[in-house]
Short mmCIF file of the C-alpha atoms (twelve columns), coordinates in Angstrom:
data_MODEL
# 
_entry.id   MODEL 
# 
loop_
_atom_site.group_PDB 
_atom_site.id 
_atom_site.type_symbol 
_atom_site.label_atom_id 
_atom_site.label_alt_id 
_atom_site.label_comp_id 
_atom_site.label_asym_id 
_atom_site.label_seq_id 
_atom_site.Cartn_x 
_atom_site.Cartn_y 
_atom_site.Cartn_z 
_atom_site.pdbx_PDB_model_num 
ATOM 1   C CA . MET A 1   116.261 105.018 122.646 1 
ATOM 2   C CA . GLN A 2   119.532 106.758 122.778 1 
ATOM 3   C CA . VAL A 3   120.297 109.762 120.805 1 
ATOM 4   C CA . VAL A 4   124.060 110.079 119.519 1 
ATOM 5   C CA . TYR A 5   123.522 113.396 117.502 1 
ATOM 6   C CA . GLU A 6   121.139 116.197 116.858 1 
ATOM 7   C CA . ASP A 7   120.747 119.799 115.460 1 
ATOM 8   C CA . ASN A 8   117.828 121.441 113.950 1 
ATOM 9   C CA . HIS A 9   117.380 119.642 110.774 1 
ATOM 10  C CA . ILE A 10  118.678 115.705 111.774 1 
ATOM 11  C CA . ILE A 11  118.470 113.417 114.576 1 
ATOM 12  C CA . ILE A 12  120.488 110.161 114.682 1 
ATOM 13  C CA . VAL A 13  119.349 107.618 117.504 1 
ATOM 14  C CA . TYR A 14  120.644 104.326 118.382 1 
ATOM 15  C CA . LYS A 15  117.908 101.520 117.813 1 
ATOM 16  C CA . GLU A 16  117.473 98.407  120.048 1 
ATOM 17  C CA . SER A 17  116.895 95.461  118.548 1 
ATOM 18  C CA . GLY A 18  113.310 94.505  118.621 1 
ATOM 19  C CA . GLU A 19  112.297 98.049  117.891 1 
ATOM 20  C CA . ILE A 20  110.420 98.926  114.586 1 
ATOM 21  C CA . VAL A 21  111.564 102.263 112.844 1 
ATOM 22  C CA . GLN A 22  108.116 102.739 111.436 1 
ATOM 23  C CA . GLY A 23  104.453 101.738 112.707 1 
ATOM 24  C CA . ASP A 24  103.296 98.245  111.051 1 
ATOM 25  C CA . LYS A 25  100.748 95.551  111.379 1 
ATOM 26  C CA . THR A 26  101.688 94.314  114.724 1 
ATOM 27  C CA . GLY A 27  100.383 97.671  116.157 1 
ATOM 28  C CA . ASP A 28  103.868 98.073  118.322 1 
ATOM 29  C CA . LYS A 29  104.932 101.473 119.198 1 
ATOM 30  C CA . PRO A 30  107.529 102.673 116.720 1 
ATOM 31  C CA . LEU A 31  110.761 104.368 117.240 1 
ATOM 32  C CA . ALA A 32  109.638 107.236 115.222 1 
ATOM 33  C CA . GLU A 33  106.714 107.949 117.603 1 
ATOM 34  C CA . THR A 34  109.593 107.560 120.795 1 
ATOM 35  C CA . VAL A 35  111.640 110.358 118.902 1 
ATOM 36  C CA . LYS A 36  108.697 112.718 118.158 1 
ATOM 37  C CA . GLU A 37  107.958 112.607 122.017 1 
ATOM 38  C CA . TYR A 38  111.436 113.324 122.605 1 
ATOM 39  C CA . ILE A 39  111.752 116.330 120.602 1 
ATOM 40  C CA . LYS A 40  108.234 117.429 121.802 1 
ATOM 41  C CA . GLU A 41  109.283 117.399 125.344 1 
ATOM 42  C CA . LYS A 42  112.896 118.675 125.075 1 
ATOM 43  C CA . TYR A 43  111.866 121.768 122.965 1 
ATOM 44  C CA . HIS A 44  108.356 122.217 124.482 1 
ATOM 45  C CA . LYS A 45  106.703 122.283 120.836 1 
ATOM 46  C CA . PRO A 46  103.114 122.580 120.693 1 
ATOM 47  C CA . GLY A 47  101.215 120.721 118.377 1 
ATOM 48  C CA . ASN A 48  102.310 117.948 116.109 1 
ATOM 49  C CA . VAL A 49  106.248 117.347 115.827 1 
ATOM 50  C CA . PHE A 50  107.436 117.129 112.109 1 
ATOM 51  C CA . LEU A 51  109.884 113.914 111.613 1 
ATOM 52  C CA . GLY A 52  110.799 112.324 108.162 1 
ATOM 53  C CA . VAL A 53  111.879 108.411 108.257 1 
ATOM 54  C CA . VAL A 54  114.629 108.359 105.434 1 
ATOM 55  C CA . HIS A 55  115.590 105.064 105.801 1 
ATOM 56  C CA . ARG A 56  115.000 101.727 108.117 1 
ATOM 57  C CA . LEU A 57  116.321 98.897  109.781 1 
ATOM 58  C CA . ASP A 58  115.096 95.329  110.137 1 
ATOM 59  C CA . ARG A 59  113.359 94.477  113.491 1 
ATOM 60  C CA . PRO A 60  115.872 92.398  115.099 1 
ATOM 61  C CA . VAL A 61  118.908 94.488  113.797 1 
ATOM 62  C CA . ALA A 62  120.397 97.023  116.064 1 
ATOM 63  C CA . GLY A 63  122.138 100.395 115.436 1 
ATOM 64  C CA . LEU A 64  121.927 103.961 113.814 1 
ATOM 65  C CA . VAL A 65  118.872 105.214 112.319 1 
ATOM 66  C CA . VAL A 66  118.756 108.736 110.722 1 
ATOM 67  C CA . PHE A 67  115.582 110.864 110.593 1 
ATOM 68  C CA . ALA A 68  115.027 114.392 109.334 1 
ATOM 69  C CA . ARG A 69  113.611 117.151 111.535 1 
ATOM 70  C CA . THR A 70  112.340 119.257 108.811 1 
ATOM 71  C CA . SER A 71  111.012 119.070 105.204 1 
ATOM 72  C CA . LYS A 72  114.320 120.732 103.657 1 
ATOM 73  C CA . ALA A 73  116.294 117.744 105.239 1 
ATOM 74  C CA . LEU A 74  114.046 115.133 104.437 1 
ATOM 75  C CA . SER A 75  113.632 115.763 100.804 1 
ATOM 76  C CA . ARG A 76  117.675 116.222 100.619 1 
ATOM 77  C CA . LEU A 77  118.478 112.937 102.494 1 
ATOM 78  C CA . ASN A 78  115.921 111.157 100.302 1 
ATOM 79  C CA . GLU A 79  117.818 112.209 97.165  1 
ATOM 80  C CA . MET A 80  121.364 111.647 99.065  1 
ATOM 81  C CA . PHE A 81  120.056 107.977 99.899  1 
ATOM 82  C CA . ARG A 82  118.956 107.302 96.510  1 
ATOM 83  C CA . LYS A 83  121.977 108.498 94.751  1 
ATOM 84  C CA . GLY A 84  123.985 106.593 97.178  1 
ATOM 85  C CA . GLU A 85  125.841 109.810 98.950  1 
ATOM 86  C CA . VAL A 86  124.885 108.421 102.377 1 
ATOM 87  C CA . HIS A 87  127.625 105.716 103.667 1 
ATOM 88  C CA . LYS A 88  126.552 103.309 106.275 1 
ATOM 89  C CA . THR A 89  128.818 100.283 107.421 1 
ATOM 90  C CA . TYR A 90  127.612 97.271  109.496 1 
ATOM 91  C CA . TRP A 91  128.872 94.897  111.560 1 
ATOM 92  C CA . ALA A 92  128.038 91.021  111.543 1 
ATOM 93  C CA . ILE A 93  128.733 88.526  113.751 1 
ATOM 94  C CA . THR A 94  128.907 84.970  111.917 1 
ATOM 95  C CA . GLN A 95  129.757 81.609  113.154 1 
ATOM 96  C CA . ASN A 96  131.292 80.760  110.164 1 
ATOM 97  C CA . VAL A 97  134.052 82.492  108.339 1 
ATOM 98  C CA . PRO A 98  134.211 83.581  104.792 1 
ATOM 99  C CA . ALA A 99  136.966 81.702  102.460 1 
ATOM 100 C CA . ASP A 100 138.573 85.212  101.885 1 
ATOM 101 C CA . GLU A 101 139.447 87.657  104.553 1 
ATOM 102 C CA . ALA A 102 138.076 90.338  102.419 1 
ATOM 103 C CA . GLY A 103 136.209 90.585  99.135  1 
ATOM 104 C CA . THR A 104 133.034 91.784  97.189  1 
ATOM 105 C CA . LEU A 105 129.613 89.562  96.689  1 
ATOM 106 C CA . THR A 106 127.709 90.011  93.940  1 
ATOM 107 C CA . ASN A 107 124.519 88.104  93.454  1 
ATOM 108 C CA . TRP A 108 121.055 88.697  91.848  1 
ATOM 109 C CA . MET A 109 118.363 88.790  94.441  1 
ATOM 110 C CA . THR A 110 114.486 88.072  94.360  1 
ATOM 111 C CA . ARG A 111 112.117 88.902  97.025  1 
ATOM 112 C CA . ASN A 112 109.136 86.522  98.362  1 
ATOM 113 C CA . GLU A 113 106.602 89.209  99.897  1 
ATOM 114 C CA . LYS A 114 104.632 86.157  101.427 1 
ATOM 115 C CA . GLN A 115 107.551 84.712  103.309 1 
ATOM 116 C CA . ASN A 116 109.327 88.332  103.984 1 
ATOM 117 C CA . LYS A 117 112.410 86.511  102.904 1 
ATOM 118 C CA . SER A 118 115.072 87.201  99.920  1 
ATOM 119 C CA . TYR A 119 117.032 84.744  97.846  1 
ATOM 120 C CA . ALA A 120 120.314 85.408  96.180  1 
ATOM 121 C CA . TYR A 121 121.497 83.723  92.949  1 
ATOM 122 C CA . ASP A 122 124.936 83.739  91.141  1 
ATOM 123 C CA . ARG A 123 123.269 84.576  88.048  1 
ATOM 124 C CA . GLU A 124 120.712 86.722  86.866  1 
ATOM 125 C CA . VAL A 125 117.305 85.231  87.199  1 
ATOM 126 C CA . PRO A 126 113.471 86.756  86.048  1 
ATOM 127 C CA . GLY A 127 112.613 89.526  88.430  1 
ATOM 128 C CA . ALA A 128 116.085 89.818  90.128  1 
ATOM 129 C CA . LYS A 129 117.716 92.748  91.246  1 
ATOM 130 C CA . LYS A 130 121.713 93.028  91.450  1 
ATOM 131 C CA . ALA A 131 122.949 93.067  95.295  1 
ATOM 132 C CA . VAL A 132 126.621 94.211  95.668  1 
ATOM 133 C CA . LEU A 133 128.553 94.473  98.875  1 
ATOM 134 C CA . ASN A 134 131.903 94.448  100.332 1 
ATOM 135 C CA . TYR A 135 133.177 92.942  103.409 1 
ATOM 136 C CA . ARG A 136 136.069 92.266  105.446 1 
ATOM 137 C CA . VAL A 137 136.656 89.896  108.687 1 
ATOM 138 C CA . ILE A 138 137.660 92.369  111.359 1 
ATOM 139 C CA . GLY A 139 137.798 90.200  114.373 1 
ATOM 140 C CA . HIS A 140 137.725 86.534  115.778 1 
ATOM 141 C CA . SER A 141 136.328 85.223  119.231 1 
ATOM 142 C CA . ASP A 142 136.818 81.391  120.032 1 
ATOM 143 C CA . ARG A 143 133.567 80.501  118.420 1 
ATOM 144 C CA . TYR A 144 132.496 83.496  116.104 1 
ATOM 145 C CA . HIS A 145 133.838 86.246  113.512 1 
ATOM 146 C CA . LEU A 146 133.087 89.606  113.305 1 
ATOM 147 C CA . LEU A 147 132.722 91.159  109.561 1 
ATOM 148 C CA . GLU A 148 132.523 94.671  108.576 1 
ATOM 149 C CA . ILE A 149 130.184 95.201  105.455 1 
ATOM 150 C CA . THR A 150 129.309 98.315  102.945 1 
ATOM 151 C CA . LEU A 151 126.350 98.131  101.186 1 
ATOM 152 C CA . LEU A 152 126.974 99.128  97.845  1 
ATOM 153 C CA . THR A 153 123.159 98.257  96.632  1 
ATOM 154 C CA . GLY A 154 120.199 98.422  99.109  1 
ATOM 155 C CA . ARG A 155 118.286 95.219  98.829  1 
ATOM 156 C CA . HIS A 156 115.644 93.668  101.119 1 
ATOM 157 C CA . HIS A 157 117.514 91.679  103.538 1 
ATOM 158 C CA . GLN A 158 120.468 92.220  101.559 1 
ATOM 159 C CA . ILE A 159 123.317 91.371  104.109 1 
ATOM 160 C CA . ARG A 160 121.540 88.914  105.847 1 
ATOM 161 C CA . CYS A 161 120.553 86.876  102.517 1 
ATOM 162 C CA . GLN A 162 124.165 87.345  100.961 1 
ATOM 163 C CA . LEU A 163 125.912 86.100  103.823 1 
ATOM 164 C CA . ALA A 164 123.883 82.966  104.086 1 
ATOM 165 C CA . HIS A 165 124.445 82.164  100.473 1 
ATOM 166 C CA . ILE A 166 128.173 81.993  101.140 1 
ATOM 167 C CA . ASP A 167 127.308 79.585  104.070 1 
ATOM 168 C CA . CYS A 168 128.013 82.362  106.989 1 
ATOM 169 C CA . PRO A 169 124.373 82.839  107.962 1 
ATOM 170 C CA . ILE A 170 124.469 85.585  110.936 1 
ATOM 171 C CA . LYS A 171 124.222 84.630  114.528 1 
ATOM 172 C CA . GLY A 172 120.871 84.218  115.728 1 
ATOM 173 C CA . ASP A 173 119.167 84.671  111.943 1 
ATOM 174 C CA . LEU A 174 117.182 81.516  112.006 1 
ATOM 175 C CA . LYS A 175 115.407 82.683  108.725 1 
ATOM 176 C CA . TYR A 176 118.820 82.727  107.221 1 
ATOM 177 C CA . GLY A 177 119.913 79.653  108.192 1 
ATOM 178 C CA . ALA A 178 121.589 80.447  111.596 1 
ATOM 179 C CA . ARG A 179 121.664 77.334  113.782 1 
ATOM 180 C CA . ARG A 180 119.985 78.851  116.945 1 
ATOM 181 C CA . SER A 181 118.484 81.803  118.014 1 
ATOM 182 C CA . ASN A 182 119.625 84.576  120.044 1 
ATOM 183 C CA . PRO A 183 118.052 84.694  123.896 1 
ATOM 184 C CA . ASP A 184 116.641 88.169  123.123 1 
ATOM 185 C CA . GLY A 185 115.334 87.426  119.556 1 
ATOM 186 C CA . SER A 186 117.900 89.941  117.868 1 
ATOM 187 C CA . ILE A 187 120.203 88.895  115.112 1 
ATOM 188 C CA . SER A 188 124.163 89.617  115.663 1 
ATOM 189 C CA . LEU A 189 123.731 92.520  112.931 1 
ATOM 190 C CA . LEU A 190 124.687 96.015  113.835 1 
ATOM 191 C CA . SER A 191 124.014 99.266  111.851 1 
ATOM 192 C CA . HIS A 192 127.575 100.738 112.903 1 
ATOM 193 C CA . ARG A 193 128.621 103.791 111.120 1 
ATOM 194 C CA . VAL A 194 126.973 106.674 109.069 1 
ATOM 195 C CA . GLN A 195 128.828 109.024 106.864 1 
ATOM 196 C CA . PHE A 196 127.414 111.988 104.767 1 
ATOM 197 C CA . THR A 197 127.410 115.195 104.473 1 
ATOM 198 C CA . HIS A 198 124.662 117.422 106.327 1 
ATOM 199 C CA . PRO A 199 121.684 118.193 103.819 1 
ATOM 200 C CA . VAL A 200 121.557 121.847 105.063 1 
ATOM 201 C CA . SER A 201 124.923 122.895 106.897 1 
ATOM 202 C CA . GLY A 202 127.504 121.028 104.545 1 
ATOM 203 C CA . LYS A 203 129.370 119.719 107.150 1 
ATOM 204 C CA . GLU A 204 130.859 116.442 107.694 1 
ATOM 205 C CA . ILE A 205 128.535 113.867 109.782 1 
ATOM 206 C CA . ASP A 206 130.394 110.727 110.840 1 
ATOM 207 C CA . ILE A 207 128.900 108.848 113.648 1 
ATOM 208 C CA . VAL A 208 129.871 105.435 115.007 1 
ATOM 209 C CA . SER A 209 127.121 103.396 117.017 1 
ATOM 210 C CA . PRO A 210 127.069 102.511 120.548 1 
ATOM 211 C CA . LEU A 211 127.476 98.391  121.028 1 
ATOM 212 C CA . PRO A 212 124.367 96.231  121.985 1 
ATOM 213 C CA . ASN A 213 124.478 95.322  125.838 1 
ATOM 214 C CA . ASP A 214 125.592 91.856  125.003 1 
ATOM 215 C CA . ALA A 215 128.908 89.959  126.344 1 
ATOM 216 C CA . LEU A 216 129.932 89.048  122.820 1 
ATOM 217 C CA . TRP A 217 129.431 92.387  121.120 1 
ATOM 218 C CA . GLN A 218 131.392 94.055  124.193 1 
ATOM 219 C CA . SER A 219 134.226 91.610  123.907 1 
ATOM 220 C CA . PHE A 220 134.633 92.373  120.067 1 
ATOM 221 C CA . GLY A 221 134.178 96.106  120.891 1 
ATOM 222 C CA . LYS A 222 137.500 95.701  122.936 1 
# 
């Protein structure tokens, strides 16, 4: 775990791929617990440490996760996420490149709970929710392309599903059509940047994530 920003009310950390944000049926230690231990030790806090989870990242995804350190920050951040006032930018590495260098993807998405997978459609279907994202191609290597993505809605596996729908599955994402897995089990999707107005102080927060310790990510970083 790497702390990239902290104050009395919020803490932002870099999540490695493979870590879970909150506890689940696997029983693996979640990132939230690691952050609590960090706060308890650093500030010599007795008893239980308060930490509020305001959003999540899929387990194979790396990047920035925002936590609330106070109940005031938690309630306000929850409202800000609900209203779309927290702006998150993602980077994705794909083998195929979209037909247009930049654009907006609009689909209707359904979720299959049993498969833990979402499906995208070009028209409205029963039970579907509208999903919208903006993307632009910002880098190329010999075999891969780097896309910058801004979510305008927050659907289950939205980026993974919508990119796969245009035949641009994320590198390593077998669930959504990638040809092979990444050696470490990650998918090449990064929660790269988060921007919002601090829920208590009102100052502007703008944090950029470190890059995964991977040769391809590092080459795009240069």
